[in-house]
Short mmCIF file of C-alpha atoms and ligand atoms in Angstrom, two decimals:
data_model
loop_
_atom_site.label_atom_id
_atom_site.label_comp_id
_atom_site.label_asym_id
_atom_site.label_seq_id
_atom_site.Cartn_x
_atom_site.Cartn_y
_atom_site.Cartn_z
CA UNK A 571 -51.92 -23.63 -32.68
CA UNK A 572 -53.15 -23.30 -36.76
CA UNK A 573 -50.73 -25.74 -38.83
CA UNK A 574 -50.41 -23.75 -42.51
CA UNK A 575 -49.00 -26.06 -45.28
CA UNK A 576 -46.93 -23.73 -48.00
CA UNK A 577 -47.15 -24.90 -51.21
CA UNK A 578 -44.37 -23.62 -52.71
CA UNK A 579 -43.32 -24.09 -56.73
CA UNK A 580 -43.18 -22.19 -60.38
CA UNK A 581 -47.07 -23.45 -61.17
CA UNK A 582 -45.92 -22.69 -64.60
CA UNK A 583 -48.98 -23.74 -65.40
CA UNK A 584 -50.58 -25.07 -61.94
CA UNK A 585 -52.04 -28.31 -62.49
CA UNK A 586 -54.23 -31.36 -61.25
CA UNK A 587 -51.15 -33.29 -59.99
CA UNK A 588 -50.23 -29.90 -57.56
CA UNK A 589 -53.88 -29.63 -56.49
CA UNK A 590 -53.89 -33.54 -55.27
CA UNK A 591 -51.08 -32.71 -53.64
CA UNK A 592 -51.90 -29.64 -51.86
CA UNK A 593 -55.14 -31.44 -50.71
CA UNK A 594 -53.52 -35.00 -49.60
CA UNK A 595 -50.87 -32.95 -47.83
CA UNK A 596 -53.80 -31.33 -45.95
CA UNK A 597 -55.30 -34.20 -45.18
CA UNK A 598 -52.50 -36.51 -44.14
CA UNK A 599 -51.18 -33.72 -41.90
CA UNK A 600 -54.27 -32.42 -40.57
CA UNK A 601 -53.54 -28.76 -41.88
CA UNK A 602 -55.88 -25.91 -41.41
CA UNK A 603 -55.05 -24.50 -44.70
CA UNK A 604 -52.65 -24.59 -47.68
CA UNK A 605 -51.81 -21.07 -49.28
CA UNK A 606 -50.05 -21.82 -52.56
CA UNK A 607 -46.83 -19.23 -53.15
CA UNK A 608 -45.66 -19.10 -56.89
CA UNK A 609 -42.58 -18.01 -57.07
CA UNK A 610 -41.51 -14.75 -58.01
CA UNK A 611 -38.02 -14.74 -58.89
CA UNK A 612 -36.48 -17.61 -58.13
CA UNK A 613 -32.72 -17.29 -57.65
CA UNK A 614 -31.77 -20.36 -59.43
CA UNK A 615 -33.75 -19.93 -62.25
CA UNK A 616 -33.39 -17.27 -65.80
CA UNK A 617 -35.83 -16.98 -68.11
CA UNK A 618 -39.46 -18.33 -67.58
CA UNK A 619 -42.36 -19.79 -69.32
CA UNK A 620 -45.41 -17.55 -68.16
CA UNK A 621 -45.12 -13.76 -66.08
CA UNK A 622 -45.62 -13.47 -62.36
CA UNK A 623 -49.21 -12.36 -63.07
CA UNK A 624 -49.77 -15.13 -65.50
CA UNK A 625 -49.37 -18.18 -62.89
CA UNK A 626 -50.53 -15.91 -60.13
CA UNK A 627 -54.18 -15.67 -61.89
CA UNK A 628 -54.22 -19.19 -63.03
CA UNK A 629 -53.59 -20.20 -59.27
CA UNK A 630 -56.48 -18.17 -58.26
CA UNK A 631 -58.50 -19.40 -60.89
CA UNK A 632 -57.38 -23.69 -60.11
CA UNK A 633 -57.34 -23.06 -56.27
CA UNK A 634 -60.84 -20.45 -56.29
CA UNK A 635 -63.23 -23.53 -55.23
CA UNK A 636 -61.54 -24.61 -52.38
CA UNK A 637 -62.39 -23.06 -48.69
CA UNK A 638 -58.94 -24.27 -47.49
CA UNK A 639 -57.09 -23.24 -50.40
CA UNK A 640 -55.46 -19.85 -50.25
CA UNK A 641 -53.19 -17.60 -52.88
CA UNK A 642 -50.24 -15.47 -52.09
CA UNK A 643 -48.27 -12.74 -53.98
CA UNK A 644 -45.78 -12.45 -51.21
CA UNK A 645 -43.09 -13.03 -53.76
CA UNK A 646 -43.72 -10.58 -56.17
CA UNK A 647 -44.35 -7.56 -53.53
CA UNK A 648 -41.04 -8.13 -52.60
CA UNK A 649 -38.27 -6.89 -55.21
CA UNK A 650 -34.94 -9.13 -55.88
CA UNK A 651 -34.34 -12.68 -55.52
CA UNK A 652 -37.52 -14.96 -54.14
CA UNK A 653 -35.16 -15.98 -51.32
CA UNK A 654 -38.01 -18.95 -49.06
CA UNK A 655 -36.25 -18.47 -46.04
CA UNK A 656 -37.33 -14.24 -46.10
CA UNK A 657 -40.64 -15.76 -47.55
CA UNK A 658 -41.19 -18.07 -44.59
CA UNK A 659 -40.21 -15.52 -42.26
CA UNK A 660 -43.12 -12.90 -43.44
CA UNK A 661 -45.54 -15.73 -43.23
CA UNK A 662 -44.30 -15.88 -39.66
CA UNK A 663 -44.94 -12.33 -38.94
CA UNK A 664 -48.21 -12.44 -40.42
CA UNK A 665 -49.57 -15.47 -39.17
CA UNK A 666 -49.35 -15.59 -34.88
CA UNK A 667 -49.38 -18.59 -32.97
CA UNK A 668 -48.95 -20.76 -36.31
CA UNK A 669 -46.99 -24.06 -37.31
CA UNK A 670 -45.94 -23.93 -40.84
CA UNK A 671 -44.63 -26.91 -43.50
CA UNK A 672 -43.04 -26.03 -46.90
CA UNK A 673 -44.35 -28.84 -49.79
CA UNK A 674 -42.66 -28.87 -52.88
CA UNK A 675 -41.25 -31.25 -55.12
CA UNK A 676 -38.20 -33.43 -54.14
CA UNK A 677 -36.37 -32.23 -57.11
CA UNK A 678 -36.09 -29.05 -55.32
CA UNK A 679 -35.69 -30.48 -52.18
CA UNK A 680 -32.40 -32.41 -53.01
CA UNK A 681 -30.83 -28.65 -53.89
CA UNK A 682 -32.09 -27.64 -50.45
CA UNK A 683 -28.18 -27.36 -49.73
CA UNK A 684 -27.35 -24.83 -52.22
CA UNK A 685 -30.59 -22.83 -51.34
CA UNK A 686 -30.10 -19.05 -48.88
CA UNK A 687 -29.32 -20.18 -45.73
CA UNK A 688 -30.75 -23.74 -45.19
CA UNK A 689 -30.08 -24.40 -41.97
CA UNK A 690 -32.13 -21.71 -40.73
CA UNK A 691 -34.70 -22.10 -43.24
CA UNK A 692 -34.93 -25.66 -41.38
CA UNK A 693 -35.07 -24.77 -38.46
CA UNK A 694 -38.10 -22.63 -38.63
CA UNK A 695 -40.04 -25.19 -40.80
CA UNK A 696 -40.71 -29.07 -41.53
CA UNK A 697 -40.14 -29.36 -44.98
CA UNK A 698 -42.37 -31.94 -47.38
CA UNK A 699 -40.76 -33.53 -50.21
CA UNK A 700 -43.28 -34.59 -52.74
CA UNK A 701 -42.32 -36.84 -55.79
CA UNK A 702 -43.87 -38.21 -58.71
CA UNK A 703 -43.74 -42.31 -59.12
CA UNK A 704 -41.01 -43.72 -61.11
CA UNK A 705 -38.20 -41.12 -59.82
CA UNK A 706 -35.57 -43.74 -58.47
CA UNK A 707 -36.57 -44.07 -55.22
CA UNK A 708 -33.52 -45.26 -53.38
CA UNK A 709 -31.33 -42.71 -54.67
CA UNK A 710 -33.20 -39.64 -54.06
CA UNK A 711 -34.03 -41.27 -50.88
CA UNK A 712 -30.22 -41.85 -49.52
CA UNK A 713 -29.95 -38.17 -50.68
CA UNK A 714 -32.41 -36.72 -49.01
CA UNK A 715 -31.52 -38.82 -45.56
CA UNK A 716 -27.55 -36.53 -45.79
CA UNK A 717 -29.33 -33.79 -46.32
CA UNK A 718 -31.33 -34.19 -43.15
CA UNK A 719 -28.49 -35.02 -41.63
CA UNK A 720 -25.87 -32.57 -42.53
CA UNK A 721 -28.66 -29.89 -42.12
CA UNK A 722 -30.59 -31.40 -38.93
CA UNK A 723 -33.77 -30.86 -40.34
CA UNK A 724 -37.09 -32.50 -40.56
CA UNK A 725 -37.84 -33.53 -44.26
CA UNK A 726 -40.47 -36.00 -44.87
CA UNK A 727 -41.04 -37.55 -48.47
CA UNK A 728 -44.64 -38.20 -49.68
CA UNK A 729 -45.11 -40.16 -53.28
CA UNK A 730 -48.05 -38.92 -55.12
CA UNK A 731 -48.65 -40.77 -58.04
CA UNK A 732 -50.98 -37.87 -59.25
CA UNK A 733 -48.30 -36.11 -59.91
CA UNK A 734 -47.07 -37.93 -62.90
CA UNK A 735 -48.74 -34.77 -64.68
CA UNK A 736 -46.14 -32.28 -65.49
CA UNK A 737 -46.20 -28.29 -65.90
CA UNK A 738 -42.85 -29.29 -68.71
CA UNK A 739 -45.53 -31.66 -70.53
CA UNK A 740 -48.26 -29.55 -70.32
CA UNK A 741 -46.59 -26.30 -71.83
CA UNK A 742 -45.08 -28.47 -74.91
CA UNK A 743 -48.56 -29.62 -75.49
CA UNK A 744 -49.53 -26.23 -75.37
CA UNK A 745 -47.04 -24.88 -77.88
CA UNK A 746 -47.51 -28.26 -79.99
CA UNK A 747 -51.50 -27.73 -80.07
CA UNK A 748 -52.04 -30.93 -78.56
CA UNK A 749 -54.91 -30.95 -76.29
CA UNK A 750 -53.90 -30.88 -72.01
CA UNK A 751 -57.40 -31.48 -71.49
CA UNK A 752 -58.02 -32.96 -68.47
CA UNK A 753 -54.49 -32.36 -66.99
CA UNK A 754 -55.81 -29.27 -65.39
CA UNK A 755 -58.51 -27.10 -64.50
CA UNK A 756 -61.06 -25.92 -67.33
CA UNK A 757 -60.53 -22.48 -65.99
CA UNK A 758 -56.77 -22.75 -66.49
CA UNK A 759 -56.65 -24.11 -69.83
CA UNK A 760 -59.02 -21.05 -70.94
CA UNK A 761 -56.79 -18.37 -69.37
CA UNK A 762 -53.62 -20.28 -71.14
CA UNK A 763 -55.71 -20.20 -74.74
CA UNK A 764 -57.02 -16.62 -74.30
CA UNK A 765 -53.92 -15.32 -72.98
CA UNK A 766 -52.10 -16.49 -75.70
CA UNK A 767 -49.35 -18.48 -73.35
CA UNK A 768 -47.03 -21.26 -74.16
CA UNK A 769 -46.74 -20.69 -77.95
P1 LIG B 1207 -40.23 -26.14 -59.72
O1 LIG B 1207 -39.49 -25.97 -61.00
O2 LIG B 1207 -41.50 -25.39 -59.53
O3 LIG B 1207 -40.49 -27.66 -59.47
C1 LIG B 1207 -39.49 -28.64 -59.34
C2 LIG B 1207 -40.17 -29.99 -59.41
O4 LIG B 1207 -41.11 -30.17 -58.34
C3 LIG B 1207 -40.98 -30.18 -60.68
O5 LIG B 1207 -40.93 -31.52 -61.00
C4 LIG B 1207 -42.38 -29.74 -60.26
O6 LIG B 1207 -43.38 -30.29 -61.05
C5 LIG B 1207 -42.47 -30.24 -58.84
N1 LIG B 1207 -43.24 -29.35 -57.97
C6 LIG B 1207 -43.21 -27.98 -57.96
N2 LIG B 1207 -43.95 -27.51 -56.95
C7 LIG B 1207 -44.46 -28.58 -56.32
C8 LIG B 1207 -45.28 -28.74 -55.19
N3 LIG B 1207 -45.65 -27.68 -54.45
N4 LIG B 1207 -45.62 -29.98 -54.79
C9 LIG B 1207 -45.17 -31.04 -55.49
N5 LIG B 1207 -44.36 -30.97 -56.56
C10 LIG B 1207 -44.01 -29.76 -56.97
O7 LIG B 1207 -39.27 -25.90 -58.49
P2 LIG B 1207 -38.37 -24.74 -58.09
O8 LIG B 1207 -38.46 -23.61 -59.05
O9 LIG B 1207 -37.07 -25.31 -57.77
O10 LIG B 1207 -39.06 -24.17 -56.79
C11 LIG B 1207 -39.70 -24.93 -55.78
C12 LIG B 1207 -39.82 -24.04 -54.55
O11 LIG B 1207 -38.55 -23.94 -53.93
C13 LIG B 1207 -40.23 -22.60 -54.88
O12 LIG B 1207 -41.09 -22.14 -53.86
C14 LIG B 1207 -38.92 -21.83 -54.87
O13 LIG B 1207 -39.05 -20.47 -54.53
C15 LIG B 1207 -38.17 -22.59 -53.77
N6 LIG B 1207 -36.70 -22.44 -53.95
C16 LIG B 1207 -36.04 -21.58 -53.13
C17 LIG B 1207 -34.66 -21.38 -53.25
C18 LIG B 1207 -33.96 -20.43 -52.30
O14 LIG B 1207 -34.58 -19.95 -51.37
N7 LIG B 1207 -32.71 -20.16 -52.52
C19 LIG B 1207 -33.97 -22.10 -54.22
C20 LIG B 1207 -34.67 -22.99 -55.04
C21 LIG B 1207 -36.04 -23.15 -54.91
P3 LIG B 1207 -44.13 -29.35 -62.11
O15 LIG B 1207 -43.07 -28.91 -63.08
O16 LIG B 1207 -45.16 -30.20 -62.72
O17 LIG B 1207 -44.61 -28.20 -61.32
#
């Protein structure tokens, strides 16, 4: 059986923080690979920072090194709202005889409720909640615990203190010109500067 970790999120930019992730996840969990999914059209969300195209290149471009690292455009093929539950179920049909785990951050996780059918969408994958340090803990832990329960799913939370680095900071420093050098890949912060993005 392959075990596929999802790496679902905006990656408006994609930074160093989501690449930790993607890479502890993988190794914590034994995965076989992570494919990251930026999403397309989010229902939740209006307006955005950077186009579809936009974050899907500058995933390419952060993830391109990595043999286990893999990018897919599954949400933008697919017109209308970026529902993950029709997501996860195309990754089912393409993938046979495969496990699969969703990882995003907890902040999305504790709206799992309002989210396109979220029982189902449990019950055909684990989910991994990952947070950055200095969220309060208890709380978004006790919320997290109804949610499993009301839902009966299998959410696990992972702290990654990595992840302090935000795609929020690092587009303000881009439209501030202060330097997010070192907050993500080289090749990113090119593409952001040549492309013209964030101002
Ligand atoms: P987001 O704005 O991308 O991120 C929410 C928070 O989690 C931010 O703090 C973000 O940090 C962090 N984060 C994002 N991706 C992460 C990852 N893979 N690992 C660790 N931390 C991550 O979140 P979103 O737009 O709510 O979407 C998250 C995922 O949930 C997407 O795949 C989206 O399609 C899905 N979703 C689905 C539904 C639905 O099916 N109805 C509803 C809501 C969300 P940064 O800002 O630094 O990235």
């Amino acid at each position: 059986m392959k075990r596929v970790g999802i790496m679902g999120g905006t990656f408006d930019p994609i930074h160093l923080g989501h690449l930790v992730v993607a890479n502890e996840v993988l190794n914590i969990y034994g995965l076989d690979e992570i494919v990251f999914v930026p999403a397309g059209n989010p229902p939740h969300k209006c307006g955005m920072g950077a186009s579809f195209v936009d974050r899907y290149v500058m995933t390419c471009l952060a993830t391109l090194s990595n043999n286990k690292f893999t990018v897919s455009d599954i949400e933008i093929k697919n017109k209308g709202k970026s529902y993950t539950l029709n997501t996860l179920k195309e990754f089912h049909s393409m993938y046979a005889d495969t496990e699969f785990c969703f990882i995003t951050g907890t902040d999305a996780v504790i709206n799992l409720p309002n989210w396109h059918e979220p029982k189902e969408l449990l019950k055909i994958c684990k989910f991994i909640a990952v947070s950055r340090p200095g969220i309060d803990k208890e709380d978004v832990k006790l919320k997290i615990e109804e949610i499993r329960r009301d839902l009966n799913g299998h959410i696990e939370m992972l702290q990654i203190p990595m992840l302090d680095i935000s795609s929020t900071d690092i587009r303000e420093r881009f439209k501030n010109g202060i330097s997010a050098k070192y907050l993500l890949p080289e090749s990113v912060e090119q593409y952001i500067f040549k492309n013209n993005l964030y101002r």
